PDB file of C-alpha atoms in Angstrom:
ATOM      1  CA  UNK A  29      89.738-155.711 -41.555  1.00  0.00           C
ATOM      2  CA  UNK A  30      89.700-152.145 -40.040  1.00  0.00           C
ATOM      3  CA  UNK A  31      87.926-151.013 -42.837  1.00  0.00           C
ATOM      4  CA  UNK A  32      86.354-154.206 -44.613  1.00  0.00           C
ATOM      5  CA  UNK A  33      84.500-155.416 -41.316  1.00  0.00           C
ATOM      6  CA  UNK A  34      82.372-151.918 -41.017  1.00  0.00           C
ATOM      7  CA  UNK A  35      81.738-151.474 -44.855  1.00  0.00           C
ATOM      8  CA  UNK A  36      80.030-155.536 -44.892  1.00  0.00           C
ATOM      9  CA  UNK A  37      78.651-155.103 -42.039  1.00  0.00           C
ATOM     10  CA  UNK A  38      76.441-151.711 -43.263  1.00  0.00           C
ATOM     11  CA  UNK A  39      75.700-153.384 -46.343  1.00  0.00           C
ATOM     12  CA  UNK A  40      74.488-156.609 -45.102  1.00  0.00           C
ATOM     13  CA  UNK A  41      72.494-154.229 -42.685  1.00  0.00           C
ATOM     14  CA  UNK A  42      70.913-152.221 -44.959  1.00  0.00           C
ATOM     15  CA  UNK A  43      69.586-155.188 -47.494  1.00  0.00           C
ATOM     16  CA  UNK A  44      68.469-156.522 -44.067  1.00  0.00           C
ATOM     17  CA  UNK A  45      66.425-153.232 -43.164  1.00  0.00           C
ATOM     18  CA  UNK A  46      64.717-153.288 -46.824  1.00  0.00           C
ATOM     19  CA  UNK A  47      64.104-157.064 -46.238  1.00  0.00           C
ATOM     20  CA  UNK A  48      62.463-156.027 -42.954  1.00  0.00           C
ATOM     21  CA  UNK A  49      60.106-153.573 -45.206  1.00  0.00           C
ATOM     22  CA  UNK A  50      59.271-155.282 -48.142  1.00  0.00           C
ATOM     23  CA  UNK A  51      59.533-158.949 -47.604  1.00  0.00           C
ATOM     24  CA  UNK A  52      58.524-159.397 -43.818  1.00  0.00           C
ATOM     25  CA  UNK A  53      57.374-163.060 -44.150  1.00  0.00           C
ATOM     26  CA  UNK A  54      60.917-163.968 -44.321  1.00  0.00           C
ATOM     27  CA  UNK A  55      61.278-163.410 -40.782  1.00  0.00           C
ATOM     28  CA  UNK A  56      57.730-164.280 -40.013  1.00  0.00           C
ATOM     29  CA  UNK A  57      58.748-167.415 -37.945  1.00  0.00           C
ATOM     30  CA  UNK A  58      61.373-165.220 -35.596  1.00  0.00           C
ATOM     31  CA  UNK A  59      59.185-163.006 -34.349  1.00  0.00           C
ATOM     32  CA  UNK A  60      57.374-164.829 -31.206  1.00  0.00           C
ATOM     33  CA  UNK A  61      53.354-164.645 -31.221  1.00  0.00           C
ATOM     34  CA  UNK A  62      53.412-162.039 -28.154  1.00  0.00           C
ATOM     35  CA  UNK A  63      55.089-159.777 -30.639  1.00  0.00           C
ATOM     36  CA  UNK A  64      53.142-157.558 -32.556  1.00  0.00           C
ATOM     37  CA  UNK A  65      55.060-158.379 -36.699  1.00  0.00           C
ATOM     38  CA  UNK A  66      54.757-155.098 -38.133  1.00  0.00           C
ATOM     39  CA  UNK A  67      55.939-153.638 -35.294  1.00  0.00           C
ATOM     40  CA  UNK A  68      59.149-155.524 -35.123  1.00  0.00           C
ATOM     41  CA  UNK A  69      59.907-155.659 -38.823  1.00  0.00           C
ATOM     42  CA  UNK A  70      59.559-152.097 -38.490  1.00  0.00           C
ATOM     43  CA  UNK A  71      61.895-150.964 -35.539  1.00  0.00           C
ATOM     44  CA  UNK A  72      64.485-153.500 -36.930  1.00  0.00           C
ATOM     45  CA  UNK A  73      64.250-152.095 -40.435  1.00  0.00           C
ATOM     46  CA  UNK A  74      64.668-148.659 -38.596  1.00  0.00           C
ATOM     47  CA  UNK A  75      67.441-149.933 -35.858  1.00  0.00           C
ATOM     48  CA  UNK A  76      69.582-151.558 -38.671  1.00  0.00           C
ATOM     49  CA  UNK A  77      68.945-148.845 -41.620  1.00  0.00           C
ATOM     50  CA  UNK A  78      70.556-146.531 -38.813  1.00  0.00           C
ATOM     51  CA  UNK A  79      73.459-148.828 -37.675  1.00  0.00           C
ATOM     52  CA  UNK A  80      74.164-149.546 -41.250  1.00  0.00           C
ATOM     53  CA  UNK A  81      74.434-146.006 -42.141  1.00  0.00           C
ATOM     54  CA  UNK A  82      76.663-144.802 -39.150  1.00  0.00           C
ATOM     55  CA  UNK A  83      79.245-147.502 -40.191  1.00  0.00           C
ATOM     56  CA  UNK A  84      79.541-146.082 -43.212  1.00  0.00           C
ATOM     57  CA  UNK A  85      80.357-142.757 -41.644  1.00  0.00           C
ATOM     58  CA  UNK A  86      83.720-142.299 -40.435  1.00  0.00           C
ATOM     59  CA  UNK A  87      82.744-139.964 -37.298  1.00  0.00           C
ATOM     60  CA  UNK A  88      79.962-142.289 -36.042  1.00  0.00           C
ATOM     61  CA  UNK A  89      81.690-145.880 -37.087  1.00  0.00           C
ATOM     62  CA  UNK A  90      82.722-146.110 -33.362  1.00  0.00           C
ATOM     63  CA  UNK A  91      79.022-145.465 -32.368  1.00  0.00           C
ATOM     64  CA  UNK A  92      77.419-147.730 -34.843  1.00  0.00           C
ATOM     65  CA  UNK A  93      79.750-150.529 -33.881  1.00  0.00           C
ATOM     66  CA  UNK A  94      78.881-150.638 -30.275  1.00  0.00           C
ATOM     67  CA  UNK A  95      74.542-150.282 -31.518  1.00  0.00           C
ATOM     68  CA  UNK A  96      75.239-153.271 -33.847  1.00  0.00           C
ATOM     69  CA  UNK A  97      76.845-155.371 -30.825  1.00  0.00           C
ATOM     70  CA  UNK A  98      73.715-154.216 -28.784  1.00  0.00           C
ATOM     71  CA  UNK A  99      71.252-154.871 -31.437  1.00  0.00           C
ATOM     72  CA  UNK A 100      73.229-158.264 -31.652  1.00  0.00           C
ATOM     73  CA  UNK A 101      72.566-159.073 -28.193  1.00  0.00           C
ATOM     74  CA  UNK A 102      68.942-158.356 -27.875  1.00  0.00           C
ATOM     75  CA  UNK A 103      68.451-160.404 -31.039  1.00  0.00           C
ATOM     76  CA  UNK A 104      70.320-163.337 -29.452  1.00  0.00           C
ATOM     77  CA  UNK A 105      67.290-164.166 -27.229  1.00  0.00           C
ATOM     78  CA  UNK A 106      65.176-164.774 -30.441  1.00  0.00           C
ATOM     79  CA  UNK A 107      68.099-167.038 -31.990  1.00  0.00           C
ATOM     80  CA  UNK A 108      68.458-168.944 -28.849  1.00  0.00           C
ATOM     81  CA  UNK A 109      64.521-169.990 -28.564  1.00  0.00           C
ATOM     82  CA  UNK A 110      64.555-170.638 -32.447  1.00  0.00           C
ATOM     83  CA  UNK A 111      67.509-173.385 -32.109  1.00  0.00           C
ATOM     84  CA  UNK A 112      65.643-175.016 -29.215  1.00  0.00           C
ATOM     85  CA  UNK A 113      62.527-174.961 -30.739  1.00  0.00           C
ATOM     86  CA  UNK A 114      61.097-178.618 -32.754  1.00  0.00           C
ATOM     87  CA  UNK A 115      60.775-176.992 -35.711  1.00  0.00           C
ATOM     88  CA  UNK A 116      62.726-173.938 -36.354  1.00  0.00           C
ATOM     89  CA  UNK A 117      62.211-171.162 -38.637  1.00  0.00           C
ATOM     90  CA  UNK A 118      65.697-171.122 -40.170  1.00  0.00           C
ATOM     91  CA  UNK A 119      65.138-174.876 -40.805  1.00  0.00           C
ATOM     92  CA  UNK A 120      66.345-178.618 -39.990  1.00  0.00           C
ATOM     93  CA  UNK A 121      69.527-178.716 -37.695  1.00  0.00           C
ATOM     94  CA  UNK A 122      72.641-177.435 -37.631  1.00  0.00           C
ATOM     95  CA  UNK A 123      71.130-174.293 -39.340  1.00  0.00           C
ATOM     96  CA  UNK A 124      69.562-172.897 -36.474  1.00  0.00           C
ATOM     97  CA  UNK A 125      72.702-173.811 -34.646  1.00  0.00           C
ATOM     98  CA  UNK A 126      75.181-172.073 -36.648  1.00  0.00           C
ATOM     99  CA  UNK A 127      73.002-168.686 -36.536  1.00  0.00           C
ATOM    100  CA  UNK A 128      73.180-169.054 -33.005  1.00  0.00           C
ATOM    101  CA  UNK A 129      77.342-169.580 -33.233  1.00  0.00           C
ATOM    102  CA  UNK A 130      77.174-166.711 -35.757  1.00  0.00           C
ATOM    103  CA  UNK A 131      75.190-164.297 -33.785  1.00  0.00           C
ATOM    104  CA  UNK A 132      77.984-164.875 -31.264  1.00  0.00           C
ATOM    105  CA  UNK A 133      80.710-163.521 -33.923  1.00  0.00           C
ATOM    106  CA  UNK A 134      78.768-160.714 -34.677  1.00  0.00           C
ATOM    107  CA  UNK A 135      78.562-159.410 -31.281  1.00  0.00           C
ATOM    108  CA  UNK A 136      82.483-159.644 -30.859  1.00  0.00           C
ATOM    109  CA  UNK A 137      82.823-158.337 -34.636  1.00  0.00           C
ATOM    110  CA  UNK A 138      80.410-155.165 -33.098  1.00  0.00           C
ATOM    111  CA  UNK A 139      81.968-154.561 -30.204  1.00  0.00           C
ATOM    112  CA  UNK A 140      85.752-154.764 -32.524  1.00  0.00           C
ATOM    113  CA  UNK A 141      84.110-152.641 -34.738  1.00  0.00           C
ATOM    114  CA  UNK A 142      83.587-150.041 -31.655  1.00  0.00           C
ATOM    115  CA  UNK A 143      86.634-150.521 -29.563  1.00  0.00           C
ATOM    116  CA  UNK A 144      89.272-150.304 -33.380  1.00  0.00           C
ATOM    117  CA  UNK A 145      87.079-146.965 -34.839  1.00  0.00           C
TER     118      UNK A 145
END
């Protein structure tokens, strides 16, 4: 887990930071209207291309775990108001739900992540 958690985590982040670039439609429907869209697919492709790299690299694991728990938590405003929305972007019920539960894990599998490196 030590060394499993980090490694899927980086990878996950880094297909997420390309997604961010290349097919920003995808997460069209998170980003709220007062948001500019290029803007945020941009400094989340940046923020996770980043985070994803310094898990990969033993001297900055520690680091990257606690800025993927943060990054976590800012992002868990966005998953909140898409659950209680009528129609959300990650689709019918319990979807939105379970992204919400999940973004939970991830936080604790960040901060783990920081406080085992």
């Amino acid at each position: 887990m030590k060394k499993v958690a980090p490694i899927l985590i980086s990878v996950i982040l880094l297909i997420s930071a390309f997604a961010h670039l290349f097919y920003p439609e995808y997460y069209a429907g998170l980003i709220p209207d007062f948001i500019s869209a290029d803007f945020a697919n941009v400094a989340a492709a940046i923020a996770e291309g980043l985070i994803g790299i310094a898990l990969l690299v033993g001297k900055y694991r520690r680091f990257g775990g606690l800025t993927f728990a943060v990054l976590m938590l800012l992002f868990l405003p966005i998953h909140i108001w898409d659950a209680l929305r009528e129609h959300s972007a990650l689709g019918a019920s319990p979807i939105p739900e379970f992204r919400l539960i999940m973004q939970l894990g991830l936080i604790f599998l960040g901060w783990r992540i920081y406080k085992k490196a």
